[in-house]
Short mmCIF file of C-alpha atoms and ligand atoms in Angstrom, two decimals:
data_model
loop_
_atom_site.label_atom_id
_atom_site.label_comp_id
_atom_site.label_asym_id
_atom_site.label_seq_id
_atom_site.Cartn_x
_atom_site.Cartn_y
_atom_site.Cartn_z
CA MET A 1426 -25.32 51.22 -3.90
CA LYS A 1427 -23.94 50.99 -0.41
CA LEU A 1428 -26.21 48.10 0.36
CA PHE A 1429 -25.06 46.39 -2.79
CA LEU A 1430 -21.45 46.83 -1.82
CA PHE A 1431 -22.16 45.50 1.60
CA LEU A 1432 -23.86 42.45 0.14
CA ALA A 1433 -21.01 41.92 -2.25
CA LEU A 1434 -18.57 42.10 0.64
CA LEU A 1435 -20.66 39.66 2.54
CA LEU A 1436 -20.56 37.29 -0.38
CA VAL A 1437 -16.82 37.59 -0.59
CA LYS A 1438 -16.57 37.10 3.13
CA ILE A 1439 -18.36 33.78 3.20
CA PRO A 1440 -15.49 31.69 1.88
CA ALA A 1441 -13.22 33.37 4.40
CA THR A 1442 -15.17 31.77 7.22
CA LEU A 1443 -14.53 28.34 5.78
CA PRO A 1444 -11.08 27.73 7.27
CA SER A 1445 -12.75 26.75 10.49
CA SER A 1446 -14.71 24.00 8.79
CA ALA A 1447 -13.60 20.48 9.47
CA GLU A 1448 -13.56 19.55 5.83
CA HIS A 1449 -11.44 22.52 5.01
CA ARG A 1450 -8.95 21.80 7.76
CA CYS A 1451 -8.23 18.36 6.37
CA PHE A 1452 -8.31 19.17 2.70
CA CYS A 1453 -7.49 22.85 2.17
CA LYS A 1454 -3.88 22.13 1.33
CA VAL A 1455 -4.67 18.91 -0.45
CA THR A 1456 -5.38 20.55 -3.75
CA GLY A 1457 -3.59 21.88 -6.76
CA SER A 1458 -0.14 20.85 -7.88
CA LEU A 1459 2.16 18.51 -5.97
CA ASP A 1460 5.85 19.11 -5.35
CA ASP A 1461 8.48 17.34 -7.44
CA CYS A 1462 5.81 16.57 -9.98
CA ALA A 1463 3.77 18.19 -12.68
CA CYS A 1464 0.38 17.05 -11.55
CA ASP A 1465 -2.58 18.11 -9.49
CA VAL A 1466 -4.79 16.41 -6.96
CA GLU A 1467 -8.08 16.98 -8.79
CA THR A 1468 -6.89 15.22 -11.93
CA ILE A 1469 -5.72 12.25 -9.89
CA ASP A 1470 -9.06 12.06 -8.05
CA ALA A 1471 -11.05 12.01 -11.27
CA PHE A 1472 -8.74 9.52 -12.95
CA ASN A 1473 -8.64 7.18 -9.99
CA ASN A 1474 -12.21 7.28 -8.76
CA LYS A 1475 -13.88 6.96 -12.13
CA ASP A 1476 -11.53 4.84 -14.21
CA MET A 1477 -8.76 3.15 -12.28
CA PHE A 1478 -10.45 2.13 -9.04
CA PRO A 1479 -13.35 0.03 -10.45
CA LYS A 1480 -11.15 -1.84 -12.93
CA LEU A 1481 -8.51 -2.49 -10.33
CA GLN A 1482 -11.09 -3.91 -7.90
CA LYS A 1483 -12.20 -6.36 -10.54
CA LEU A 1484 -8.66 -7.46 -11.23
CA LEU A 1485 -7.81 -7.87 -7.55
CA SER A 1486 -10.80 -10.11 -6.88
CA SER A 1487 -9.54 -12.62 -9.44
CA ASP A 1488 -7.90 -15.82 -8.23
CA TYR A 1489 -4.45 -14.86 -9.35
CA PHE A 1490 -4.40 -11.71 -7.25
CA ARG A 1491 -6.37 -12.66 -4.18
CA PHE A 1492 -4.00 -15.34 -2.88
CA TYR A 1493 -0.81 -14.00 -1.40
CA LYS A 1494 1.91 -16.24 -0.08
CA VAL A 1495 3.37 -14.90 3.09
CA ASN A 1496 5.31 -16.00 6.13
CA LEU A 1497 3.76 -14.42 9.18
CA ASN A 1498 5.92 -16.36 11.61
CA ASN A 1499 9.30 -14.72 11.23
CA ARG A 1500 10.84 -13.49 14.42
CA CYS A 1501 11.41 -9.81 14.87
CA PRO A 1502 15.15 -9.37 14.26
CA PHE A 1503 15.52 -6.02 16.02
CA TRP A 1504 13.95 -6.26 19.41
CA THR A 1505 12.05 -8.78 21.50
CA ASP A 1506 8.52 -8.58 20.33
CA ASN A 1507 5.77 -9.01 22.84
CA SER A 1508 3.82 -12.10 22.04
CA HIS A 1509 1.38 -11.37 19.29
CA CYS A 1510 -1.59 -9.55 20.55
CA GLY A 1511 -4.64 -11.55 21.37
CA LEU A 1512 -6.92 -9.08 19.69
CA ARG A 1513 -9.57 -10.97 17.81
CA ASP A 1514 -9.40 -8.68 14.83
CA CYS A 1515 -5.69 -9.18 14.43
CA ALA A 1516 -6.08 -12.81 13.49
CA VAL A 1517 -5.41 -13.85 9.94
CA LYS A 1518 -7.32 -16.78 8.56
CA PRO A 1519 -4.91 -18.83 6.52
CA CYS A 1520 -6.38 -21.20 3.98
CA THR A 1521 -6.45 -24.66 5.52
CA PRO A 1522 -9.65 -26.46 4.53
CA ASN A 1523 -8.97 -29.32 6.95
CA GLU A 1524 -9.59 -27.03 9.87
CA VAL A 1525 -13.24 -26.72 8.98
CA PRO A 1526 -15.07 -29.51 10.83
CA GLU A 1527 -17.18 -31.92 8.78
CA GLY A 1528 -20.23 -31.10 10.87
CA ILE A 1529 -20.24 -27.47 10.02
CA LYS A 1530 -19.71 -28.19 6.37
CA SER A 1531 -22.73 -30.48 6.03
CA SER A 1532 -25.20 -28.90 8.44
CA THR A 1533 -27.66 -26.22 7.47
CA HIS A 1534 -26.05 -23.89 9.96
CA LYS A 1535 -26.54 -20.31 8.93
CA TYR A 1536 -22.86 -19.88 8.29
CA SER A 1537 -22.60 -22.92 6.09
CA LYS A 1538 -22.75 -20.92 2.88
CA GLU A 1539 -19.91 -18.75 4.06
CA VAL A 1540 -17.95 -21.77 5.23
CA ASN A 1541 -18.52 -23.57 1.96
CA GLU A 1542 -17.32 -20.59 0.04
CA ALA A 1543 -14.30 -20.34 2.26
CA MET A 1544 -13.66 -24.03 1.65
CA MET A 1545 -13.77 -23.62 -2.08
CA GLU A 1546 -11.48 -20.68 -1.86
CA CYS A 1547 -9.07 -22.64 0.25
CA GLU A 1548 -9.06 -25.52 -2.18
CA MET A 1549 -8.36 -23.00 -4.87
CA ALA A 1550 -5.45 -21.69 -2.88
CA GLU A 1551 -4.13 -25.19 -2.42
CA LYS A 1552 -4.25 -25.61 -6.14
CA LEU A 1553 -2.30 -22.44 -6.52
CA GLY A 1554 0.20 -23.78 -4.07
CA ALA A 1555 0.67 -26.73 -6.35
CA VAL A 1556 1.24 -24.70 -9.45
CA ASP A 1557 4.49 -26.45 -10.27
CA SER A 1558 3.05 -29.91 -10.72
CA SER A 1559 0.77 -28.79 -13.51
CA LEU A 1560 3.45 -27.04 -15.50
CA SER A 1561 5.01 -28.44 -18.61
CA GLU A 1562 8.64 -29.44 -18.40
CA GLU A 1563 9.51 -26.53 -20.64
CA THR A 1564 7.75 -24.01 -18.41
CA ARG A 1565 9.30 -25.50 -15.31
CA GLN A 1566 12.72 -25.07 -16.85
CA ALA A 1567 11.86 -21.49 -17.72
CA LEU A 1568 10.72 -20.82 -14.17
CA LEU A 1569 13.92 -22.27 -12.78
CA GLU A 1570 15.83 -20.07 -15.14
CA TRP A 1571 13.83 -17.07 -14.02
CA ASN A 1572 14.40 -17.88 -10.38
CA ARG A 1573 18.09 -18.15 -10.94
CA HIS A 1574 18.05 -14.84 -12.66
CA ASP A 1575 15.89 -13.26 -10.02
CA ASP A 1576 19.01 -12.97 -7.96
CA GLU A 1577 19.51 -11.43 -4.59
CA SER A 1578 21.03 -8.27 -5.95
CA GLU A 1579 17.75 -7.17 -7.49
CA ARG A 1580 15.48 -7.72 -4.54
CA PHE A 1581 14.03 -4.90 -2.54
CA CYS A 1582 12.42 -7.13 0.04
CA MET A 1583 13.34 -10.25 1.90
CA ALA A 1584 12.94 -13.25 -0.33
CA ASP A 1585 12.52 -15.94 2.29
CA ASP A 1586 8.75 -15.68 2.31
CA GLU A 1587 8.56 -17.15 -1.13
CA GLU A 1588 10.61 -20.21 -0.34
CA SER A 1589 10.01 -20.72 3.35
CA PRO A 1590 8.04 -23.80 4.38
CA ASP A 1591 6.37 -21.58 6.99
CA SER A 1592 4.72 -19.53 4.30
CA GLN A 1593 1.03 -19.92 3.73
CA TYR A 1594 -1.40 -18.71 1.15
CA VAL A 1595 -3.69 -16.08 2.53
CA ASP A 1596 -6.90 -15.06 0.85
CA LEU A 1597 -6.75 -11.29 0.87
CA LEU A 1598 -10.47 -10.92 0.28
CA LEU A 1599 -11.19 -12.85 3.47
CA ASN A 1600 -8.72 -10.80 5.47
CA PRO A 1601 -9.54 -7.17 4.76
CA GLU A 1602 -7.36 -4.38 6.03
CA ARG A 1603 -9.36 -2.61 8.69
CA PHE A 1604 -9.35 -1.37 12.25
CA THR A 1605 -7.91 -3.97 14.62
CA GLY A 1606 -7.34 -2.07 17.83
CA TYR A 1607 -3.59 -2.46 17.38
CA LYS A 1608 -2.03 0.75 18.61
CA GLY A 1609 -0.09 2.22 21.47
CA PRO A 1610 3.63 1.98 22.18
CA GLU A 1611 4.15 -1.16 20.13
CA ALA A 1612 2.69 0.19 16.92
CA TRP A 1613 4.45 3.40 17.69
CA GLN A 1614 7.83 1.69 17.86
CA ILE A 1615 7.42 0.31 14.36
CA TRP A 1616 6.88 3.68 12.74
CA ASN A 1617 9.48 5.22 15.00
CA SER A 1618 12.14 2.81 13.70
CA ILE A 1619 11.11 3.37 10.13
CA TYR A 1620 11.15 7.14 10.23
CA GLU A 1621 14.10 7.55 12.56
CA GLU A 1622 16.42 4.79 11.41
CA ASN A 1623 15.38 3.93 7.89
CA CYS A 1624 14.56 7.14 6.10
CA PHE A 1625 18.06 8.43 5.38
CA LYS A 1626 17.78 10.81 8.26
CA PRO A 1627 21.23 12.23 9.00
CA ARG A 1628 22.57 11.06 12.36
CA THR A 1629 23.27 14.62 13.39
CA VAL A 1630 19.61 15.52 13.42
CA LYS A 1631 18.22 15.01 16.88
CA ARG A 1632 14.72 15.81 17.78
CA PRO A 1633 13.05 15.14 21.07
CA LEU A 1634 10.03 12.91 20.84
CA ASN A 1635 6.77 14.69 21.18
CA PRO A 1636 5.45 13.66 24.61
CA LEU A 1637 1.91 14.73 23.85
CA VAL A 1638 1.79 12.45 20.93
CA SER A 1639 3.43 9.40 22.43
CA ASN A 1640 1.12 9.41 25.45
CA SER A 1641 -1.98 9.14 23.37
CA GLY A 1642 -0.66 6.22 21.37
CA GLU A 1643 -0.94 8.23 18.19
CA THR A 1644 1.00 6.47 15.50
CA PHE A 1645 2.37 9.53 13.77
CA PRO A 1646 4.77 10.72 16.44
CA LEU A 1647 7.86 11.62 14.54
CA VAL A 1648 6.47 13.41 11.58
CA SER A 1649 4.89 16.06 13.66
CA GLY A 1650 6.40 19.08 15.22
CA ARG A 1651 7.99 22.14 13.75
CA GLY A 1652 11.33 21.83 12.08
CA PHE A 1653 11.04 18.16 11.41
CA TYR A 1654 10.93 18.71 7.69
CA SER A 1655 13.98 20.92 7.68
CA TRP A 1656 16.39 18.00 7.48
CA LEU A 1657 14.57 16.84 4.39
CA GLU A 1658 15.81 19.89 2.56
CA GLY A 1659 19.40 18.73 2.72
CA LEU A 1660 18.63 15.45 0.99
CA CYS A 1661 18.72 14.66 -2.69
CA VAL A 1662 15.38 14.53 -4.40
CA GLU A 1663 15.18 10.74 -4.32
CA LYS A 1664 15.85 10.42 -0.63
CA ARG A 1665 13.34 13.12 0.06
CA ALA A 1666 10.97 11.12 -2.07
CA PHE A 1667 11.67 8.03 0.00
CA PHE A 1668 10.54 9.73 3.17
CA ARG A 1669 7.39 10.91 1.46
CA LEU A 1670 6.64 7.43 0.19
CA VAL A 1671 6.86 6.00 3.69
CA SER A 1672 4.66 8.78 4.99
CA GLY A 1673 2.18 8.15 2.16
CA LEU A 1674 2.05 4.48 3.06
CA HIS A 1675 1.44 5.38 6.66
CA SER A 1676 -1.38 7.71 5.61
CA SER A 1677 -2.98 5.06 3.48
CA ILE A 1678 -2.96 2.56 6.31
CA ASN A 1679 -4.53 5.11 8.62
CA ILE A 1680 -7.20 6.02 6.09
CA HIS A 1681 -8.14 2.36 5.88
CA LEU A 1682 -8.35 2.06 9.64
CA SER A 1683 -10.57 5.15 9.82
CA ALA A 1684 -12.80 3.99 6.98
CA ARG A 1685 -13.19 0.43 8.31
CA TYR A 1686 -13.47 1.33 11.96
CA LEU A 1687 -15.16 -1.13 14.31
CA LEU A 1688 -18.27 0.91 15.09
CA GLU A 1689 -20.50 -1.70 16.70
CA ASP A 1690 -19.25 -4.62 18.69
CA ASN A 1691 -21.89 -6.47 20.63
CA TRP A 1692 -23.46 -9.89 20.82
CA PHE A 1693 -25.69 -9.50 17.82
CA GLU A 1694 -23.67 -7.41 15.48
CA ARG A 1695 -20.21 -6.28 14.48
CA LYS A 1696 -20.18 -3.39 12.11
CA TRP A 1697 -17.31 -1.64 10.42
CA GLY A 1698 -17.60 1.80 8.89
CA HIS A 1699 -16.33 5.36 8.63
CA ASN A 1700 -15.20 7.08 11.80
CA VAL A 1701 -14.86 10.75 11.02
CA THR A 1702 -13.38 11.60 14.43
CA GLU A 1703 -10.60 9.09 13.94
CA PHE A 1704 -9.91 10.50 10.50
CA GLN A 1705 -9.76 14.04 11.86
CA GLN A 1706 -7.39 13.05 14.62
CA ARG A 1707 -4.94 11.88 12.01
CA PHE A 1708 -5.43 14.43 9.28
CA ASP A 1709 -7.02 17.61 10.59
CA GLU A 1710 -4.64 20.52 10.24
CA ASP A 1711 -5.31 21.91 13.72
CA LEU A 1712 -5.27 18.60 15.53
CA THR A 1713 -1.97 17.52 13.94
CA GLU A 1714 0.01 20.75 14.16
CA GLY A 1715 -0.34 21.23 10.45
CA GLU A 1716 0.94 17.78 9.51
CA GLY A 1717 -2.33 16.19 8.38
CA PRO A 1718 -2.61 17.82 4.96
CA LYS A 1719 1.07 17.05 4.29
CA ARG A 1720 0.40 13.40 5.03
CA LEU A 1721 -2.45 13.40 2.57
CA ARG A 1722 -0.28 15.01 -0.08
CA ASN A 1723 2.27 12.29 0.49
CA LEU A 1724 -0.45 9.76 -0.21
CA TYR A 1725 -0.98 11.28 -3.64
CA PHE A 1726 2.74 11.29 -4.17
CA LEU A 1727 2.87 7.59 -3.40
CA TYR A 1728 -0.05 7.03 -5.77
CA LEU A 1729 1.84 8.70 -8.58
CA ILE A 1730 5.04 6.79 -7.95
CA GLU A 1731 3.23 3.46 -8.08
CA LEU A 1732 1.22 4.59 -11.09
CA ARG A 1733 4.38 5.46 -12.86
CA ALA A 1734 5.87 2.07 -12.06
CA LEU A 1735 2.80 0.44 -13.58
CA ALA A 1736 3.19 2.51 -16.73
CA LYS A 1737 6.86 1.58 -17.00
CA VAL A 1738 6.41 -2.13 -16.49
CA LEU A 1739 3.94 -2.56 -19.35
CA PRO A 1740 6.47 -4.17 -21.75
CA PHE A 1741 7.13 -6.92 -19.22
CA PHE A 1742 3.47 -7.93 -19.08
CA GLU A 1743 3.05 -7.54 -22.82
CA GLN A 1744 5.45 -10.39 -23.45
CA PRO A 1745 3.50 -13.25 -25.06
CA SER A 1746 5.24 -15.68 -22.71
CA PHE A 1747 3.74 -14.00 -19.66
CA HIS A 1748 0.65 -15.64 -18.17
CA LEU A 1749 -1.41 -14.99 -15.07
CA TYR A 1750 -1.36 -18.69 -14.42
CA THR A 1751 -4.06 -20.26 -12.23
CA GLY A 1752 -4.84 -23.26 -14.40
CA GLN A 1753 -8.06 -21.85 -15.89
CA PRO A 1754 -6.97 -20.76 -19.36
CA LYS A 1755 -10.08 -18.77 -20.26
CA GLN A 1756 -10.16 -16.75 -17.07
CA ASP A 1757 -6.39 -16.35 -17.11
CA GLY A 1758 -6.57 -14.89 -20.60
CA GLU A 1759 -9.33 -12.48 -19.68
CA MET A 1760 -7.46 -11.29 -16.63
CA LYS A 1761 -4.32 -10.69 -18.63
CA GLU A 1762 -6.35 -8.53 -21.01
CA LEU A 1763 -7.78 -6.58 -18.08
CA LEU A 1764 -4.31 -6.20 -16.62
CA LEU A 1765 -2.93 -4.83 -19.87
CA GLU A 1766 -5.87 -2.47 -20.19
CA LEU A 1767 -5.12 -1.16 -16.73
CA LEU A 1768 -1.44 -0.68 -17.44
CA ARG A 1769 -2.19 1.15 -20.68
CA MET A 1770 -4.52 3.38 -18.74
CA ALA A 1771 -1.69 4.10 -16.29
CA LYS A 1772 0.55 4.90 -19.22
CA SER A 1773 -1.98 7.28 -20.72
CA PHE A 1774 -2.27 9.29 -17.51
CA PRO A 1775 -0.93 12.65 -18.59
CA LEU A 1776 0.62 14.00 -15.42
CA HIS A 1777 3.65 12.04 -14.45
CA PHE A 1778 6.82 13.06 -12.75
CA ASP A 1779 9.30 15.34 -14.24
CA GLU A 1780 11.54 12.68 -15.72
CA THR A 1781 14.54 14.91 -15.46
CA THR A 1782 14.43 15.12 -11.68
CA LEU A 1783 13.47 11.82 -10.13
CA PHE A 1784 15.53 8.67 -10.71
CA ALA A 1785 17.44 10.40 -13.45
CA GLY A 1786 20.92 11.09 -12.11
CA ASP A 1787 24.03 9.96 -13.99
CA LYS A 1788 24.68 6.26 -14.17
CA ARG A 1789 27.04 5.93 -11.23
CA GLU A 1790 24.92 8.08 -8.98
CA ALA A 1791 21.84 6.13 -10.03
CA SER A 1792 23.31 2.77 -9.16
CA ARG A 1793 24.48 4.02 -5.77
CA LEU A 1794 21.04 5.36 -5.05
CA LYS A 1795 19.44 2.13 -6.13
CA GLU A 1796 21.64 0.25 -3.71
CA ASP A 1797 20.83 2.65 -0.84
CA PHE A 1798 17.14 2.32 -1.52
CA ARG A 1799 17.31 -1.42 -1.85
CA LEU A 1800 19.09 -1.98 1.46
CA THR A 1801 16.84 0.41 3.32
CA PHE A 1802 13.76 -1.13 1.85
CA LYS A 1803 14.89 -4.60 2.71
CA ASN A 1804 15.38 -3.45 6.25
CA ILE A 1805 11.90 -1.97 6.39
CA SER A 1806 10.44 -5.22 5.17
CA ARG A 1807 12.20 -6.94 8.09
CA ILE A 1808 10.80 -4.40 10.51
CA MET A 1809 7.37 -5.57 9.35
CA ASP A 1810 8.16 -8.87 11.05
CA CYS A 1811 8.04 -6.92 14.30
CA VAL A 1812 4.43 -5.85 13.84
CA GLY A 1813 2.60 -7.59 16.65
CA CYS A 1814 -0.81 -7.75 15.04
CA PHE A 1815 -0.94 -10.46 12.38
CA LYS A 1816 -3.43 -8.74 10.15
CA CYS A 1817 -1.45 -5.52 10.26
CA ARG A 1818 1.68 -7.53 9.60
CA LEU A 1819 0.08 -9.16 6.58
CA TRP A 1820 -0.91 -5.84 5.02
CA GLY A 1821 2.29 -4.15 6.12
CA LYS A 1822 4.36 -6.83 4.42
CA LEU A 1823 2.24 -6.82 1.33
CA GLN A 1824 2.39 -3.06 0.97
CA THR A 1825 6.10 -2.73 1.59
CA GLN A 1826 6.75 -5.50 -0.88
CA GLY A 1827 4.46 -3.82 -3.39
CA LEU A 1828 6.21 -0.49 -3.02
CA GLY A 1829 9.58 -2.25 -3.13
CA THR A 1830 8.55 -3.84 -6.40
CA ALA A 1831 7.47 -0.46 -7.77
CA LEU A 1832 10.90 0.94 -6.91
CA LYS A 1833 12.63 -2.05 -8.45
CA ILE A 1834 10.72 -1.30 -11.66
CA LEU A 1835 11.57 2.39 -11.62
CA PHE A 1836 15.23 1.57 -11.17
CA SER A 1837 15.15 -0.98 -13.99
CA GLU A 1838 13.76 1.14 -16.79
CA ARG A 1839 16.52 0.32 -19.21
CA GLN A 1840 16.29 -3.42 -18.63
CA ILE A 1841 12.54 -3.36 -19.12
CA GLU A 1842 12.77 -1.38 -22.31
CA SER A 1843 15.26 -3.84 -23.72
CA LEU A 1844 13.07 -6.86 -23.04
CA PRO A 1845 12.82 -8.89 -26.22
CA LYS A 1846 9.37 -9.07 -27.73
CA THR A 1847 9.68 -12.73 -28.62
CA GLY A 1848 10.87 -14.20 -25.35
CA SER A 1849 14.35 -15.31 -24.42
CA ASN A 1850 15.99 -17.67 -21.98
CA THR A 1851 17.67 -15.02 -19.90
CA PRO A 1852 15.38 -12.02 -19.62
CA ALA A 1853 17.08 -8.95 -18.22
CA PHE A 1854 14.17 -8.18 -15.96
CA GLN A 1855 11.96 -10.50 -13.98
CA LEU A 1856 9.13 -10.35 -11.49
CA SER A 1857 8.06 -13.24 -9.27
CA ARG A 1858 4.41 -14.09 -8.75
CA GLN A 1859 4.63 -12.71 -5.24
CA GLU A 1860 6.05 -9.43 -6.46
CA ILE A 1861 3.29 -9.12 -9.04
CA VAL A 1862 0.54 -9.89 -6.54
CA SER A 1863 1.96 -7.42 -4.03
CA LEU A 1864 2.54 -4.69 -6.61
CA PHE A 1865 -1.08 -4.64 -7.72
CA ASN A 1866 -2.60 -5.18 -4.31
CA ALA A 1867 -0.46 -2.43 -2.83
CA PHE A 1868 -1.57 -0.08 -5.55
CA GLY A 1869 -5.12 -1.26 -4.88
CA ARG A 1870 -4.77 -0.07 -1.27
CA ILE A 1871 -3.56 3.36 -2.31
CA SER A 1872 -6.26 3.62 -4.94
CA THR A 1873 -8.87 2.69 -2.33
CA SER A 1874 -7.47 5.34 0.01
CA VAL A 1875 -7.79 8.03 -2.64
CA LYS A 1876 -11.35 6.91 -3.23
CA GLU A 1877 -12.03 6.94 0.52
CA LEU A 1878 -10.86 10.53 0.74
CA GLU A 1879 -13.84 11.43 -1.43
CA ASN A 1880 -16.12 9.73 1.11
CA PHE A 1881 -14.51 11.48 4.07
CA ARG A 1882 -14.72 14.80 2.29
CA SER A 1883 -18.46 14.44 1.91
CA LEU A 1884 -18.95 13.03 5.42
CA LEU A 1885 -17.06 15.98 6.86
CA SER A 1886 -19.03 18.54 4.91
CA LYS A 1887 -22.31 16.90 5.94
CA ALA A 1888 -21.26 16.76 9.57
CA GLU A 1889 -21.00 20.53 9.49
CA LEU A 1890 -24.57 21.25 8.47
C1 NAG B 173 17.53 -1.59 10.17
O1 NAG B 173 16.51 -1.18 11.06
C2 NAG B 173 16.86 -1.27 12.43
C3 NAG B 173 15.62 -0.98 13.24
O2 NAG B 173 15.12 0.29 12.96
C4 NAG B 173 18.00 -0.33 12.71
O3 NAG B 173 18.38 -0.43 14.07
C5 NAG B 173 19.18 -0.66 11.81
O4 NAG B 173 20.19 0.31 11.96
C6 NAG B 173 18.76 -0.72 10.36
N1 NAG B 173 19.85 -1.24 9.56
C7 NAG B 173 20.21 -0.72 8.40
C8 NAG B 173 21.31 -1.42 7.68
O5 NAG B 173 19.67 0.26 7.92
C1 NAG B 174 -14.37 6.98 16.62
O1 NAG B 174 -13.02 7.12 16.99
C2 NAG B 174 -12.78 7.75 18.20
C3 NAG B 174 -11.29 7.85 18.38
O2 NAG B 174 -10.74 8.63 17.39
C4 NAG B 174 -13.44 6.99 19.34
O3 NAG B 174 -13.24 7.64 20.56
C5 NAG B 174 -14.93 6.83 19.04
O4 NAG B 174 -15.51 6.02 20.02
C6 NAG B 174 -15.14 6.21 17.68
N1 NAG B 174 -16.55 6.22 17.36
C7 NAG B 174 -17.27 5.12 17.23
C8 NAG B 174 -18.71 5.29 16.86
O5 NAG B 174 -16.79 4.01 17.37
#
């Protein structure tokens, strides 16, 4: 009997030794229900990894979604930016077919297949750039009307990228978000400005920078340290949410960098893959003074906010007059079907936010909040012009615009619900192509991050054995 008891105790004891495990330290608090929301992490994992992620990947590889128009040449409006880093992996390949020399195109060089594919893609992008010329007069008029309606007061991000002659189409599939080597004080300054000056932090809250963190070039400096979260408690639920969204975005970016880390870099091979150490440095509870798991929870929070925006925007995409126009009617039709399927899936997800807490204040309060959010978000999108690394700038801009679009949707519920089913000249709610592309690609990043967490979880548990 005694032996049995001892064994039973031993069995009970085993889980208690787990807290020291690396997997546990990253994920122990990333489980169960999330604050401000009636949902739990496990349900999101299953929903995303099995259903949402694969469908979304398919959608995002279509022509409509892979070409993003962006101006990467804006000057940083807040401080003098050091000339853009010469890191090879920071470069963004814009689509300019003329830059590919004839010789390479026609030779049997081993890269010719890749180059040819790139060429075709670039021609495709050029076609997309010329969308207007192939539109009927009626559609062109409608677009003009939409543009006029899509007025400044509704925008959450800077609009100039859409109209600027400096903007180029970038093929997102050819420019994946991954480790670039961009870090240190410069990268640090970006997040510093966002957290310190653009997250509704009261001026009275002063907190010394964490010297340990800044020396190492860690890009999470200001979210760590005890007491940092205490100022959050004084904020209304939406402003608290804003901070968590930014932190979630930051987490997602860092998950991507850890999952597409440059592991091999020599004359015969360059290989990107998972770097568990890098992941731990950013998310392990012990190595981050307890912040890591909070960051991961914020990622799920961001996922839910964007998911909810997708659910809410369904009526806009259901309008018969809406097309994912690329000039190939059959493919365009199929992609619209896939898009609607995805949005209906988002709508069917059972665990959304408590509608009575978030974005649900009285009308005057709501419009003031919307304005606060809008201005702050616009400012953050300008800070993205200060990101020295072009590839990081590209993805930073895309993701802030995507999140901005999600917020615009959440703040426009009434307008979306009142959209006429038959089409009208002056719709009360509009999204530009760029907003649509960024919304879905941004959600695609977050969805990929959630999926990557599954990979890191299993890598960490294997590393232990
Ligand atoms: C915009 O961001 C910059 C840089 O962080 C900051 O100095 C400025 O106060 C912000 N402006 C507004 C209106 O929030
Ligand atoms: C993984 O990242 C760490 C930094 O977190 C770095 O020191 C290490 O060299 C990386 N490992 C590989 C295989 O590149």
